[in-house]
Amino acid sequence: MQAWLLVACAAALATLAVAQKPGRFLSLPNPQKCASRPKEFFYRGHNYFYSGHVPALANRKVDWLDGRNICREYCMDLVSMETQEENNLIFKLIQQNDVPYIWTSGRLCDFKGCENRKDLEPKNIFGWFWSANREKLSPTTQIPNGWGYNPWSQTGHKKQRQPDNAEFDINGTSESCLSILNNVYNDGIAWHDVACYHEKPIVCEDSDELLNYVASTNPGLRL
Ligand SMILES: *[C@@H]1O[C@H](CO)[C@@H](O)[C@H](O)[C@H]1NC(C)=O
């Protein structure tokens, strides 16, 4: 991808990302960090890592945007589970390491730029996408195509299936970000909508877009 296009995309994304907290932006990748990024495991062309297994990040819990930015400096982004196989890998990582919860790149399209999109209504069913690649999630009420189960939890704070936007009912804060919670509601490992300011460990996944950009602007750099 041409650098100017990437920069334009990054700018557009930054505008989207700051919708809730003005003055915060998406980070650009750091070529040196990209070249030495943690590679805990490899699946279908992408490297992944869990922040708890990286010494420099092991004790950090961050809000959703800071999570994205930590990943992006490494030419990665928060993890996106587009397939059941990939989701199972992440669930296994959480189970085997007793991880209480993580952020994913899942995001509700409820910011400036999401208005007048009939295809995203109602938002709680059709309004979710992976920020890392802008792909839509399956409708939240359905078992995704090719999957054997619905990854969204059947329960939560309101004892209703997810997403339930529960914190909005408590104090008006939207639950616009997708977290995987490990049995917090006695519901096993499952997807939940959570308000984006909560601080959690992260799983990062290679971003083709950022890796291609850094490769094209740093000839000879080994990524
Ligand atoms: C909303 O409620 C949650 C949970 O009790 C709390 O952590 C958070 O600080 C509250 N937010 C606001 C804006 O009052």
Tab-separated table of C-alpha atoms and ligand atoms in Angstrom:
chain	number	residue	atom	x	y	z
A	1	MET	CA	0.000	0.000	0.000
A	2	GLN	CA	1.237	3.472	-0.780
A	3	ALA	CA	2.470	5.376	2.233
A	4	TRP	CA	0.174	8.339	1.692
A	5	LEU	CA	-2.848	6.051	1.607
A	6	LEU	CA	-1.783	4.382	4.824
A	7	VAL	CA	-1.293	7.731	6.489
A	8	ALA	CA	-4.720	8.791	5.273
A	9	CYS	CA	-6.198	5.590	6.696
A	10	ALA	CA	-4.366	6.081	9.979
A	11	ALA	CA	-5.682	9.625	10.204
A	12	ALA	CA	-9.218	8.456	9.508
A	13	LEU	CA	-8.881	5.740	12.120
A	14	ALA	CA	-7.481	8.181	14.643
A	15	THR	CA	-10.501	10.405	14.118
A	16	LEU	CA	-12.734	7.429	14.798
A	17	ALA	CA	-10.763	6.217	17.769
A	18	VAL	CA	-10.807	9.490	19.660
A	19	ALA	CA	-14.580	9.769	19.485
A	20	GLN	CA	-14.867	9.037	23.183
A	21	LYS	CA	-11.768	10.757	24.565
A	22	PRO	CA	-10.775	13.831	22.579
A	23	GLY	CA	-7.059	14.358	22.157
A	24	ARG	CA	-6.069	10.705	21.982
A	25	PHE	CA	-4.777	9.239	18.755
A	26	LEU	CA	-3.747	5.962	17.218
A	27	SER	CA	0.000	5.354	17.380
A	28	LEU	CA	2.085	4.827	14.272
A	29	PRO	CA	4.285	1.731	14.075
A	30	ASN	CA	7.886	1.919	15.279
A	31	PRO	CA	10.113	0.090	12.739
A	32	GLN	CA	12.619	-1.095	15.383
A	33	LYS	CA	9.851	-2.372	17.647
A	34	CYS	CA	8.192	-4.064	14.652
A	35	ALA	CA	11.439	-5.852	13.785
A	36	SER	CA	11.884	-7.118	17.355
A	37	ARG	CA	8.212	-7.663	18.213
A	38	PRO	CA	7.343	-10.520	20.573
A	39	LYS	CA	6.332	-13.668	18.665
A	40	GLU	CA	4.739	-16.051	21.163
A	41	PHE	CA	2.975	-18.174	18.561
A	42	PHE	CA	2.255	-18.210	14.846
A	43	TYR	CA	-1.041	-19.021	13.174
A	44	ARG	CA	-2.055	-18.643	9.523
A	45	GLY	CA	0.582	-16.070	8.631
A	46	HIS	CA	0.280	-13.978	11.799
A	47	ASN	CA	2.338	-13.756	14.993
A	48	TYR	CA	0.598	-13.260	18.327
A	49	PHE	CA	1.561	-12.527	21.906
A	50	TYR	CA	-0.127	-12.184	25.282
A	51	SER	CA	1.093	-9.117	27.196
A	52	GLY	CA	1.413	-11.134	30.407
A	53	HIS	CA	4.200	-13.144	28.777
A	54	VAL	CA	6.268	-10.126	27.689
A	55	PRO	CA	8.505	-8.890	30.528
A	56	ALA	CA	8.150	-5.211	29.603
A	57	LEU	CA	4.334	-5.502	29.621
A	58	ALA	CA	3.717	-8.285	32.115
A	59	ASN	CA	2.219	-6.151	34.863
A	60	ARG	CA	0.397	-3.677	32.662
A	61	LYS	CA	-3.322	-3.370	32.302
A	62	VAL	CA	-4.487	-0.764	29.833
A	63	ASP	CA	-7.672	0.680	28.424
A	64	TRP	CA	-8.775	-0.396	24.966
A	65	LEU	CA	-7.140	2.404	22.966
A	66	ASP	CA	-3.833	2.150	24.855
A	67	GLY	CA	-4.028	-1.583	24.161
A	68	ARG	CA	-4.346	-0.956	20.439
A	69	ASN	CA	-1.487	1.496	20.558
A	70	ILE	CA	0.879	-0.854	22.385
A	71	CYS	CA	0.189	-3.450	19.659
A	72	ARG	CA	0.405	-0.941	16.806
A	73	GLU	CA	3.895	0.216	17.747
A	74	TYR	CA	4.906	-3.430	17.127
A	75	CYS	CA	3.129	-3.454	13.693
A	76	MET	CA	0.352	-5.444	15.368
A	77	ASP	CA	-3.146	-4.661	16.601
A	78	LEU	CA	-5.441	-6.121	19.240
A	79	VAL	CA	-6.439	-9.662	18.303
A	80	SER	CA	-9.413	-10.274	15.963
A	81	MET	CA	-11.037	-13.702	15.956
A	82	GLU	CA	-12.602	-14.110	12.518
A	83	THR	CA	-12.790	-17.909	12.670
A	84	GLN	CA	-13.722	-20.499	15.274
A	85	GLU	CA	-10.267	-22.056	14.969
A	86	GLU	CA	-8.572	-18.756	15.785
A	87	ASN	CA	-11.048	-18.077	18.584
A	88	ASN	CA	-10.374	-21.517	20.065
A	89	LEU	CA	-6.632	-20.776	20.031
A	90	ILE	CA	-7.186	-17.575	22.013
A	91	PHE	CA	-9.630	-19.270	24.409
A	92	LYS	CA	-7.001	-21.995	24.975
A	93	LEU	CA	-4.318	-19.377	25.678
A	94	ILE	CA	-6.630	-17.780	28.257
A	95	GLN	CA	-7.554	-21.098	29.837
A	96	GLN	CA	-4.044	-22.555	30.018
A	97	ASN	CA	-2.564	-19.400	31.531
A	98	ASP	CA	-5.483	-18.609	33.817
A	99	VAL	CA	-5.847	-15.145	32.241
A	100	PRO	CA	-8.821	-13.334	33.814
A	101	TYR	CA	-9.696	-11.249	30.729
A	102	ILE	CA	-8.187	-9.580	27.665
A	103	TRP	CA	-9.035	-6.877	25.158
A	104	THR	CA	-9.707	-7.769	21.528
A	105	SER	CA	-9.980	-5.358	18.585
A	106	GLY	CA	-13.775	-5.779	18.533
A	107	ARG	CA	-15.556	-2.423	18.639
A	108	LEU	CA	-19.095	-1.154	18.375
A	109	CYS	CA	-19.550	1.306	15.513
A	110	ASP	CA	-21.174	3.974	17.699
A	111	PHE	CA	-18.913	6.964	16.974
A	112	LYS	CA	-18.837	9.753	14.400
A	113	GLY	CA	-18.954	8.172	10.948
A	114	CYS	CA	-21.313	5.368	12.003
A	115	GLU	CA	-24.497	7.406	11.634
A	116	ASN	CA	-26.866	6.760	8.737
A	117	ARG	CA	-25.636	3.203	8.315
A	118	LYS	CA	-28.832	1.183	8.030
A	119	ASP	CA	-26.738	-1.980	7.651
A	120	LEU	CA	-25.456	-1.516	11.226
A	121	GLU	CA	-28.918	-1.332	12.813
A	122	PRO	CA	-29.846	-2.412	15.366
A	123	LYS	CA	-26.359	-1.712	16.686
A	124	ASN	CA	-26.349	-4.399	19.365
A	125	ILE	CA	-26.846	-7.058	16.665
A	126	PHE	CA	-25.240	-5.691	13.478
A	127	GLY	CA	-23.021	-2.842	14.728
A	128	TRP	CA	-19.815	-4.687	15.738
A	129	PHE	CA	-16.561	-4.805	13.730
A	130	TRP	CA	-12.884	-5.725	14.139
A	131	SER	CA	-10.948	-2.452	14.396
A	132	ALA	CA	-7.752	-4.166	13.266
A	133	ASN	CA	-9.066	-4.758	9.732
A	134	ARG	CA	-12.495	-3.074	9.701
A	135	GLU	CA	-14.264	-6.395	9.033
A	136	LYS	CA	-17.775	-6.736	10.381
A	137	LEU	CA	-18.528	-9.333	13.029
A	138	SER	CA	-21.383	-11.761	12.461
A	139	PRO	CA	-24.730	-10.646	13.882
A	140	THR	CA	-24.359	-11.078	17.646
A	141	THR	CA	-27.541	-13.144	18.005
A	142	GLN	CA	-26.415	-15.813	15.544
A	143	ILE	CA	-23.860	-18.597	15.500
A	144	PRO	CA	-21.304	-17.209	13.004
A	145	ASN	CA	-21.064	-18.987	9.639
A	146	GLY	CA	-18.743	-21.966	9.924
A	147	TRP	CA	-18.795	-21.949	13.736
A	148	GLY	CA	-20.341	-24.514	16.072
A	149	TYR	CA	-21.173	-22.063	18.866
A	150	ASN	CA	-21.928	-18.400	19.498
A	151	PRO	CA	-18.837	-16.885	21.173
A	152	TRP	CA	-20.863	-14.158	22.935
A	153	SER	CA	-21.745	-15.100	26.502
A	154	GLN	CA	-25.271	-16.178	27.347
A	155	THR	CA	-25.165	-14.091	30.516
A	156	GLY	CA	-23.581	-11.122	32.279
A	157	HIS	CA	-24.268	-8.343	34.779
A	158	LYS	CA	-27.958	-8.215	33.846
A	159	LYS	CA	-28.218	-12.003	33.491
A	160	GLN	CA	-28.922	-11.442	29.791
A	161	ARG	CA	-27.048	-12.626	26.749
A	162	GLN	CA	-24.192	-10.422	25.487
A	163	PRO	CA	-23.827	-7.756	24.250
A	164	ASP	CA	-26.055	-6.183	26.915
A	165	ASN	CA	-24.588	-2.658	27.289
A	166	ALA	CA	-25.056	-3.133	31.038
A	167	GLU	CA	-22.868	-0.255	32.253
A	168	PHE	CA	-24.951	2.163	30.202
A	169	ASP	CA	-27.921	1.300	32.390
A	170	ILE	CA	-25.815	1.800	35.525
A	171	ASN	CA	-24.293	5.187	34.718
A	172	GLY	CA	-24.559	6.011	31.028
A	173	THR	CA	-21.180	4.614	29.920
A	174	SER	CA	-21.541	2.594	26.709
A	175	GLU	CA	-20.017	-0.858	26.529
A	176	SER	CA	-18.420	-0.297	23.118
A	177	CYS	CA	-15.408	-2.631	23.272
A	178	LEU	CA	-15.146	-6.423	23.036
A	179	SER	CA	-13.398	-8.267	25.840
A	180	ILE	CA	-12.977	-11.993	26.420
A	181	LEU	CA	-13.788	-12.697	30.073
A	182	ASN	CA	-12.672	-15.896	31.809
A	183	ASN	CA	-15.637	-17.139	33.810
A	184	VAL	CA	-16.368	-13.756	35.442
A	185	TYR	CA	-20.118	-14.523	35.384
A	186	ASN	CA	-19.754	-18.276	35.900
A	187	ASP	CA	-20.129	-18.549	32.138
A	188	GLY	CA	-16.797	-20.033	31.050
A	189	ILE	CA	-14.601	-18.174	28.584
A	190	ALA	CA	-16.775	-15.950	26.413
A	191	TRP	CA	-17.138	-12.612	24.636
A	192	HIS	CA	-18.603	-9.630	26.493
A	193	ASP	CA	-19.234	-6.017	25.607
A	194	VAL	CA	-17.327	-3.881	28.128
A	195	ALA	CA	-16.823	-0.121	28.549
A	196	CYS	CA	-13.560	0.805	26.818
A	197	TYR	CA	-11.983	2.625	29.801
A	198	HIS	CA	-11.540	-0.587	31.824
A	199	GLU	CA	-7.915	-1.700	32.133
A	200	LYS	CA	-6.989	-5.173	30.942
A	201	PRO	CA	-4.067	-7.188	29.607
A	202	ILE	CA	-3.984	-7.623	25.836
A	203	VAL	CA	-3.332	-10.098	23.051
A	204	CYS	CA	-1.663	-8.564	19.983
A	205	GLU	CA	-1.818	-10.006	16.447
A	206	ASP	CA	0.274	-9.054	13.398
A	207	SER	CA	-1.299	-6.301	11.277
A	208	ASP	CA	-0.711	-6.890	7.551
A	209	GLU	CA	-1.418	-3.235	6.908
A	210	LEU	CA	1.178	-1.934	9.376
A	211	LEU	CA	3.777	-4.587	8.471
A	212	ASN	CA	3.400	-3.785	4.761
A	213	TYR	CA	3.670	-0.081	5.459
A	214	VAL	CA	6.829	-0.438	7.564
A	215	ALA	CA	8.319	-2.909	5.044
A	216	SER	CA	7.716	-0.516	2.163
A	217	THR	CA	9.203	2.474	3.972
A	218	ASN	CA	12.194	0.588	5.474
A	219	PRO	CA	13.813	-1.449	2.694
A	220	GLY	CA	15.969	-4.264	4.072
A	221	LEU	CA	14.349	-4.263	7.518
A	222	ARG	CA	13.702	-7.833	8.637
A	223	LEU	CA	10.193	-8.136	10.008
B	1	LIG	C1	-19.799	3.612	36.135
B	1	LIG	O1	-19.891	2.475	36.976
B	1	LIG	C2	-18.706	1.694	37.014
B	1	LIG	C3	-19.020	0.421	37.797
B	1	LIG	O2	-19.551	0.694	39.048
B	1	LIG	C4	-17.588	2.517	37.625
B	1	LIG	O3	-16.391	1.761	37.696
B	1	LIG	C5	-17.380	3.742	36.753
B	1	LIG	O4	-16.372	4.583	37.307
B	1	LIG	C6	-18.672	4.529	36.586
B	1	LIG	N1	-18.486	5.589	35.627
B	1	LIG	C7	-19.013	6.794	35.767
B	1	LIG	C8	-18.779	7.752	34.642
B	1	LIG	O5	-19.657	7.124	36.756
